[in-house]
Short mmCIF file of C-alpha atoms in Angstrom, two decimals:
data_model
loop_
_atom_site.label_atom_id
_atom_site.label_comp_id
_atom_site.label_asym_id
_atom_site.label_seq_id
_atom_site.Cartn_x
_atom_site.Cartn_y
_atom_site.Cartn_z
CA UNK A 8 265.51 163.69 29.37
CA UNK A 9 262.38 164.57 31.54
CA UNK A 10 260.81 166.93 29.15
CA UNK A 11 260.89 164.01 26.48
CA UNK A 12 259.93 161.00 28.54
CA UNK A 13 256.42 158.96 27.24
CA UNK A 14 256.00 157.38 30.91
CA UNK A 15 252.19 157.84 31.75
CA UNK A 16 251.07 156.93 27.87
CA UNK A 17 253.55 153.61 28.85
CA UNK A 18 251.22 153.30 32.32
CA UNK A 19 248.66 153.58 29.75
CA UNK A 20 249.55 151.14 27.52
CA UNK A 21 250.00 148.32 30.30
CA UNK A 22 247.17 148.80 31.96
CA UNK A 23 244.96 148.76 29.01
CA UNK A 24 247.04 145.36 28.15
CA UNK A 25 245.54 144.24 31.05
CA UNK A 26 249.38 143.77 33.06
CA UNK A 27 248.42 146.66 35.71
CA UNK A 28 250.65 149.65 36.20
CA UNK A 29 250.92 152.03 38.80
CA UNK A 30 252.73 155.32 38.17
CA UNK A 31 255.12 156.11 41.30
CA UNK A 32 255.90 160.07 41.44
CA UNK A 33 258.46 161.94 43.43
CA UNK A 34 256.35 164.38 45.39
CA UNK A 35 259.14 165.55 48.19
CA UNK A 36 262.73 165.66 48.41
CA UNK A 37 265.74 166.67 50.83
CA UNK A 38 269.34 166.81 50.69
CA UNK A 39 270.83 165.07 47.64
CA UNK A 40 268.01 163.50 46.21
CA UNK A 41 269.15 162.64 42.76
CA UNK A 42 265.76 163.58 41.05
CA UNK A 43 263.51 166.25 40.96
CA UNK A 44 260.36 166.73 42.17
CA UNK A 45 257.77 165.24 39.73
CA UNK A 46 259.63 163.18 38.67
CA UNK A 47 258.23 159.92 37.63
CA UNK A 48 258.24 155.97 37.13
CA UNK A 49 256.32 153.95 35.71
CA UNK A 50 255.72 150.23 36.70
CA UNK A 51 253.83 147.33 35.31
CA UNK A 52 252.32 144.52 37.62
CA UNK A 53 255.01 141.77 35.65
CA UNK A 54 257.43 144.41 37.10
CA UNK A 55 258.18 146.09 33.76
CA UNK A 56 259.22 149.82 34.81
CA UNK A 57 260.33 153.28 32.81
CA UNK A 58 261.50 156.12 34.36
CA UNK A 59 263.34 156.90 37.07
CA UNK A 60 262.35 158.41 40.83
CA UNK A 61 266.43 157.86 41.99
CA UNK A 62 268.51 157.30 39.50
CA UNK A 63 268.27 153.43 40.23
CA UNK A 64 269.02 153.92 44.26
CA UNK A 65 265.33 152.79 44.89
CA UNK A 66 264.08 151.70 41.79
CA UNK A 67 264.23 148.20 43.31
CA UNK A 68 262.20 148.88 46.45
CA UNK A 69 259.34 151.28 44.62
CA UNK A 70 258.66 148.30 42.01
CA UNK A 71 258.07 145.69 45.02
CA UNK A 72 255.75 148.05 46.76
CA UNK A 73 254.48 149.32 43.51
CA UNK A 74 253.30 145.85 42.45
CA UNK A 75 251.78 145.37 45.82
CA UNK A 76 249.81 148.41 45.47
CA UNK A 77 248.54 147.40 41.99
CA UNK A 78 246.94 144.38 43.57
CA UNK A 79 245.38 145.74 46.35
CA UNK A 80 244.39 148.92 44.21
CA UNK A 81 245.58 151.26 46.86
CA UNK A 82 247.61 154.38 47.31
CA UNK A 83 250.98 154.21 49.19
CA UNK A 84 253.03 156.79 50.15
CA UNK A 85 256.59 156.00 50.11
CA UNK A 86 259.64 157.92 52.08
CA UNK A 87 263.53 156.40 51.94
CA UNK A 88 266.40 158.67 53.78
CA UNK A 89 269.64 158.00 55.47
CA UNK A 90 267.60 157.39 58.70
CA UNK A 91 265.55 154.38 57.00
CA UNK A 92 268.05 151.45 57.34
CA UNK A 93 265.75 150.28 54.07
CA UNK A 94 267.57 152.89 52.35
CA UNK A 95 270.72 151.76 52.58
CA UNK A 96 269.86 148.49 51.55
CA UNK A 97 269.08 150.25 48.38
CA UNK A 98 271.91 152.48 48.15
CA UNK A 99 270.37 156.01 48.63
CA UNK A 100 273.39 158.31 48.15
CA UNK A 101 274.28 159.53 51.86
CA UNK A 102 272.40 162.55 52.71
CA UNK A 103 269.56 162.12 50.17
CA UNK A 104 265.76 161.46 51.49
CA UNK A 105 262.50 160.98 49.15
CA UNK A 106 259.25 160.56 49.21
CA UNK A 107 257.38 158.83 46.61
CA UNK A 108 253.65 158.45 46.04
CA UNK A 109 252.73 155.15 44.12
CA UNK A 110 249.06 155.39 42.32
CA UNK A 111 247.76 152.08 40.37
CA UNK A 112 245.78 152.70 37.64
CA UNK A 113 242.05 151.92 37.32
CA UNK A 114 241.47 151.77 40.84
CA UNK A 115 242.57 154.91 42.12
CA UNK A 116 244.37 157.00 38.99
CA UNK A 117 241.10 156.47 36.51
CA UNK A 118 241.97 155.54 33.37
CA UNK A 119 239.74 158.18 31.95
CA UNK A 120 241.87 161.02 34.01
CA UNK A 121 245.73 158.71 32.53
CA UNK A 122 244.19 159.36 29.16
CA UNK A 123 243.16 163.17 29.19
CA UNK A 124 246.79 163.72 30.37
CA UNK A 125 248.11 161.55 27.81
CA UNK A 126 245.82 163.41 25.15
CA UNK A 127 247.05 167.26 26.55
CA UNK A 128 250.69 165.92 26.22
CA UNK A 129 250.14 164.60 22.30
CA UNK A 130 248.78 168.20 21.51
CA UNK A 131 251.31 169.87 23.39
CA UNK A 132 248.84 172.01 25.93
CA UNK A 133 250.34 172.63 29.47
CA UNK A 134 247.78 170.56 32.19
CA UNK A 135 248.72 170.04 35.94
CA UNK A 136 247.76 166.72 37.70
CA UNK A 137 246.46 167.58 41.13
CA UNK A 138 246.08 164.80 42.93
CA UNK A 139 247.34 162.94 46.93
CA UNK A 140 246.21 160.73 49.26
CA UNK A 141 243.22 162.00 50.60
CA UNK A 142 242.67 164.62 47.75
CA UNK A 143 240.53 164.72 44.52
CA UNK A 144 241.95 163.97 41.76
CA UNK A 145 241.70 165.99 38.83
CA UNK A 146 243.68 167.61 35.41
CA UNK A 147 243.24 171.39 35.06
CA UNK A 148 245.03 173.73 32.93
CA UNK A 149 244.70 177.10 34.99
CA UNK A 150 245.57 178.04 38.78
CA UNK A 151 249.21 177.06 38.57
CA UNK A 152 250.73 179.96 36.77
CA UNK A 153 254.05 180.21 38.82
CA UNK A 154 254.89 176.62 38.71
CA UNK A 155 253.58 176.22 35.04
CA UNK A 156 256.23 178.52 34.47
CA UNK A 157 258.87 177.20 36.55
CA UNK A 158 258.47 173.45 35.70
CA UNK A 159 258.33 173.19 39.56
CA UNK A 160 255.82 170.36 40.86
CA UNK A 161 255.31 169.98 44.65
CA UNK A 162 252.72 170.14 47.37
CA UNK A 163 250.31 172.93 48.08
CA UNK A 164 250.33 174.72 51.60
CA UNK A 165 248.37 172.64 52.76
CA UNK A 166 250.58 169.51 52.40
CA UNK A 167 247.90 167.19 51.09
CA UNK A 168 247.65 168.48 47.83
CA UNK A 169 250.38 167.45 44.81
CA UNK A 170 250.47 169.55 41.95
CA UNK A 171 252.39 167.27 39.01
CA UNK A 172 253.08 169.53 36.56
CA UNK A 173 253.36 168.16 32.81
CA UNK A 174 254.72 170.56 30.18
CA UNK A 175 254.86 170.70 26.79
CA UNK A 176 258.51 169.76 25.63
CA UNK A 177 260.27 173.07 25.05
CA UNK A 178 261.38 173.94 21.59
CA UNK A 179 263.73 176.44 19.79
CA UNK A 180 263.20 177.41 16.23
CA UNK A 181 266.72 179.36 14.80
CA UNK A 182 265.96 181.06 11.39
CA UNK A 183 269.48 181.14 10.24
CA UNK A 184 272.16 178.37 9.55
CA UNK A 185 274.98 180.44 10.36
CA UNK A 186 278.34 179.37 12.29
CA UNK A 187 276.28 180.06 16.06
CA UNK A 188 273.84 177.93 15.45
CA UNK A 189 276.16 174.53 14.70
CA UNK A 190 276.99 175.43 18.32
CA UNK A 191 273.92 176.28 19.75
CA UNK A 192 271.66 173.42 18.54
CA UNK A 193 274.06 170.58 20.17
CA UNK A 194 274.22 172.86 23.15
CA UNK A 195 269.93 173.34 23.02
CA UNK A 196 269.52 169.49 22.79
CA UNK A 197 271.39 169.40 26.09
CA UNK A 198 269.23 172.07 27.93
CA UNK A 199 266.17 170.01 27.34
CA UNK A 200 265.19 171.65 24.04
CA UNK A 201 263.48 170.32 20.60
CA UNK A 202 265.62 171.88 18.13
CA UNK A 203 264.49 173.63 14.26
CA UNK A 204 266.11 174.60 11.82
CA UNK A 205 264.92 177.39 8.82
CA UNK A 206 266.86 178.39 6.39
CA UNK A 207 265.56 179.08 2.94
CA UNK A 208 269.52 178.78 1.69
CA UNK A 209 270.27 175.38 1.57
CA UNK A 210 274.04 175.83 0.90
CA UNK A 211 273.71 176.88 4.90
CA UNK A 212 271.13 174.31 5.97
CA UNK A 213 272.99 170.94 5.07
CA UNK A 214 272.75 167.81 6.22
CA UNK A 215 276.73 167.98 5.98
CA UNK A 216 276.73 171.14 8.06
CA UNK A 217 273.82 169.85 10.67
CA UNK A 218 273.60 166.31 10.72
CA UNK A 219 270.67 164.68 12.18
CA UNK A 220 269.35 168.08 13.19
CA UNK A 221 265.43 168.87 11.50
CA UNK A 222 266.15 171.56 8.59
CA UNK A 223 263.32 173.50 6.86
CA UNK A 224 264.24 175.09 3.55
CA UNK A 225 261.04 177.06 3.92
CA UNK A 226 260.43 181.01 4.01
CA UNK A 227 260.79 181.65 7.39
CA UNK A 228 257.21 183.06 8.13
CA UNK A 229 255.83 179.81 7.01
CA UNK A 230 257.74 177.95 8.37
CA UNK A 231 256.91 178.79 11.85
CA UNK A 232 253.34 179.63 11.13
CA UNK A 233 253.70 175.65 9.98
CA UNK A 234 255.36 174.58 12.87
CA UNK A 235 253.10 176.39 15.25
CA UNK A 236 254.23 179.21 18.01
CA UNK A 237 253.64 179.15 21.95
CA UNK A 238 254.46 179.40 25.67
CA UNK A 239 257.37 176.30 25.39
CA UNK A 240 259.00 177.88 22.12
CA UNK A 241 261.69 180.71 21.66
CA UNK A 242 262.84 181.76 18.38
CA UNK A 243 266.34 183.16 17.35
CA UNK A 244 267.38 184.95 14.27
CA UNK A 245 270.02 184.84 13.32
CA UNK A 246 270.53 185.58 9.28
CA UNK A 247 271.30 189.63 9.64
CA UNK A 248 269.30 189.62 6.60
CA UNK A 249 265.34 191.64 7.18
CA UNK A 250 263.98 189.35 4.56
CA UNK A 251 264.19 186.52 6.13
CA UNK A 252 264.03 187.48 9.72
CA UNK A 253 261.57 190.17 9.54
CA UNK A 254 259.08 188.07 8.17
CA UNK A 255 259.48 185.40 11.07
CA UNK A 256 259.80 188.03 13.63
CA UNK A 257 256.52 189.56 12.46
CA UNK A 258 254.64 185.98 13.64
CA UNK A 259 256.58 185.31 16.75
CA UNK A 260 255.28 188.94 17.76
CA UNK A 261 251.45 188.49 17.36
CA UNK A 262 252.12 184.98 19.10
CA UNK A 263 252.50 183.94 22.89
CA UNK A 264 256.08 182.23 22.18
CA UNK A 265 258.39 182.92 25.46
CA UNK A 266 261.44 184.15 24.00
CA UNK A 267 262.76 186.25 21.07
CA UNK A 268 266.05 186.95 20.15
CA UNK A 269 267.47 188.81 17.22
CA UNK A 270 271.20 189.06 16.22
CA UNK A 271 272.60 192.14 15.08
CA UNK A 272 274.05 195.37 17.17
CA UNK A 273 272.56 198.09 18.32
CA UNK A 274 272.46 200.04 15.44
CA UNK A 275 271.01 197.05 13.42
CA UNK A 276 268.55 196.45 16.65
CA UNK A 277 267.30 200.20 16.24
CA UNK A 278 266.68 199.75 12.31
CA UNK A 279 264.46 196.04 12.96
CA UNK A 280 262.55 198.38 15.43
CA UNK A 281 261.56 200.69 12.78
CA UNK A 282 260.67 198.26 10.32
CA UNK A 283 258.35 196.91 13.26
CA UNK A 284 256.63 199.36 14.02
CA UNK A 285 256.46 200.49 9.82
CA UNK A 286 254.37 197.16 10.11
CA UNK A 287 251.89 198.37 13.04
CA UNK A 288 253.16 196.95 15.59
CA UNK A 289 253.04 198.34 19.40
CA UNK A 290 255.45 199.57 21.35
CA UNK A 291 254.87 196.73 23.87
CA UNK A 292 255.26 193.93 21.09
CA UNK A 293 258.28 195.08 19.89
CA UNK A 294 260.04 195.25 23.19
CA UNK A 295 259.47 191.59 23.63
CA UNK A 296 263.01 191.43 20.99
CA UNK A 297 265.69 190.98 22.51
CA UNK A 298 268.34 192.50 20.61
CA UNK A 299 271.13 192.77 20.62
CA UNK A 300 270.80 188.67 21.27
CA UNK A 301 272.03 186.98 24.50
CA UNK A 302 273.72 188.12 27.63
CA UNK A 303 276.46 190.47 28.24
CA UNK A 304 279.19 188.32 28.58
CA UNK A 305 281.79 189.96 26.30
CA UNK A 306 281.11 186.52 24.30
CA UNK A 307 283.83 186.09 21.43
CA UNK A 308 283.04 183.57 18.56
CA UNK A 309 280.20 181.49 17.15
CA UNK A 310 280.27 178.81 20.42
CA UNK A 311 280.26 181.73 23.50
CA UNK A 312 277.51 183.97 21.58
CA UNK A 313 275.87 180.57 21.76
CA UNK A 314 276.21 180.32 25.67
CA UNK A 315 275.15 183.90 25.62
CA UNK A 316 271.95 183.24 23.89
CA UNK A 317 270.87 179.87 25.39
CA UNK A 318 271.50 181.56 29.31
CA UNK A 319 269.56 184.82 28.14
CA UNK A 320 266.50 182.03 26.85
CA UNK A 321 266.77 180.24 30.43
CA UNK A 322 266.80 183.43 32.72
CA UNK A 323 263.84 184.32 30.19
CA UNK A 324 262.17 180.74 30.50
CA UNK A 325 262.40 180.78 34.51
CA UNK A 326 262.14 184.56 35.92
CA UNK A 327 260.22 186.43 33.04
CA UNK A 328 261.14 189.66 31.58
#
């Protein structure tokens, strides 16, 4: 998945090997472009790559050019579309047109700049690469707020400069091994997400019941204190019980994380609000819950209250509110 890939600390890695690597980034699409904007590959001068900028439609073409580039330790913008007969030659998917920028490192990515990104990503802060072919390049971690938000790289108005965007992974903590969440762990690994699992009651939290999944048998407001709350995590409850979510709750609330969900119906929603604000919380703070959890859907059963909860996270995640 994009949000998990380890391709500029591989760029890294070659370079300082002493192979040469270039990192080749999608900085424009059209049509039916298989990949997104930002997205990246990374290639070594023995022609060693990871990543993707097509799916494998030009994979072929970027590497030749790539290792070009690495040896004359210049820039090169790349662009294959249905009216490039290179394209085809390639097998770009009919309608589909990219552009790719290909930067070798050392001589014009510095290897300084490939290892403060590589650094931000280990400790899990949100950093955008600003970079093109006639434009400074640089790592900052402010200005961007809308894309930052959004996951969305691309080029500024002005069309020279290329904001690559590099966030954190995103994660979901659930403090409850109930029924929903067997169904909505699988379904958060698919979205892109780093599941956890709390659950002080290990009858609930199994291996048997979640296998392979993380499981903390910890209080819940450890736990996540622990594990460490911000912009790329959203927490569910999910136990109906106050003693273990409350306790949770209470941290996710005096922390920046994006999303909070509690399970439980109105009535139960109105009673966690009390208890809030019993613990001085504000107003503000406590309307960050969303209870009761997930859209209105008219979900029945464990797996739909899971779709409910994991659409309510995204429209969360991408529009705000």
């Amino acid at each position: 998945m994009d949000r998990f890939d380890t391709i500029p600390e591989t760029a890294l890695a070659w370079h300082r090997e002493g192979k040469g690597a270039a990192l080749a980034t999608v900085v424009q699409t059209w049509g039916s472009a298989p990949r997104r904007v930002g997205s990246q590959l990374a290639i070594s001068g023995a022609g060693e790559i990871e990543g993707s900028v097509s799916g494998g439609c030009v994979e072929g073409a970027v590497v030749a050019e790539a290792i070009d580039a690495i040896e004359e330790g210049k820039p090169v913008l790349l662009e294959y579309g249905v009216s490039d007969g290179d394209a085809f030659a390639v097998g770009l998917a009919c309608g589909g047109t990219i552009k790719v920028l290909v930067e070798p490192i050392g001589s014009v990515m510095p290897e300084q700049l490939l290892e403060d990104l590589t650094i931000a990503r280990d400790g899990r802060v949100a950093v955008a690469y600003v970079t093109g072919l006639n434009v400074e390049r640089k790592i900052v971690r402010t200005g961007y707020e809308d894309r930052f938000r959004m996951d969305r790289s691309g080029f500024e108005e002005d069309g020279e400069t290329f904001v690559a965007i590099h966030n954190p992974p995103l994660r979901l903590i659930i403090v409850g091994a109930v029924h929903i969440a067997q169904a909505l762990v699988p379904m958060a690994r698919i979205a892109g997400y780093d599941p956890l699992l709390m659950d002080p009651r290990e009858s609930f939290a199994s291996e048997e019941r979640f296998p392979g999944e993380t499981v903390l048998h910890d209080w819940p407001d450890e736990g996540v204190r622990a594990f460490g709350l911000d912009q790329r995590t959203a927490l569910v409850l999910l136990t109906h019980d106050p003693k273990l979510d409350d306790p949770a709750l209470e941290e996710a609330l005096n922390s920046d994380v994006f999303y909070i969900g509690a399970l439980g119906s109105t009535r139960t929603h109105a009673k966690r609000v009390e208890r809030m604000k019993a613990l001085g919380l504000t107003d503000a703070q406590i309307a960050r819950i969303h209870g009761p959890i997930g859209l209105d859907i008219g979900a029945a059963g464990p797996a739909e209250i899971a779709v409910a909860i994991l659409a309510q996270m995204t429209r969360v995640l991408r529009q705000g509110g």
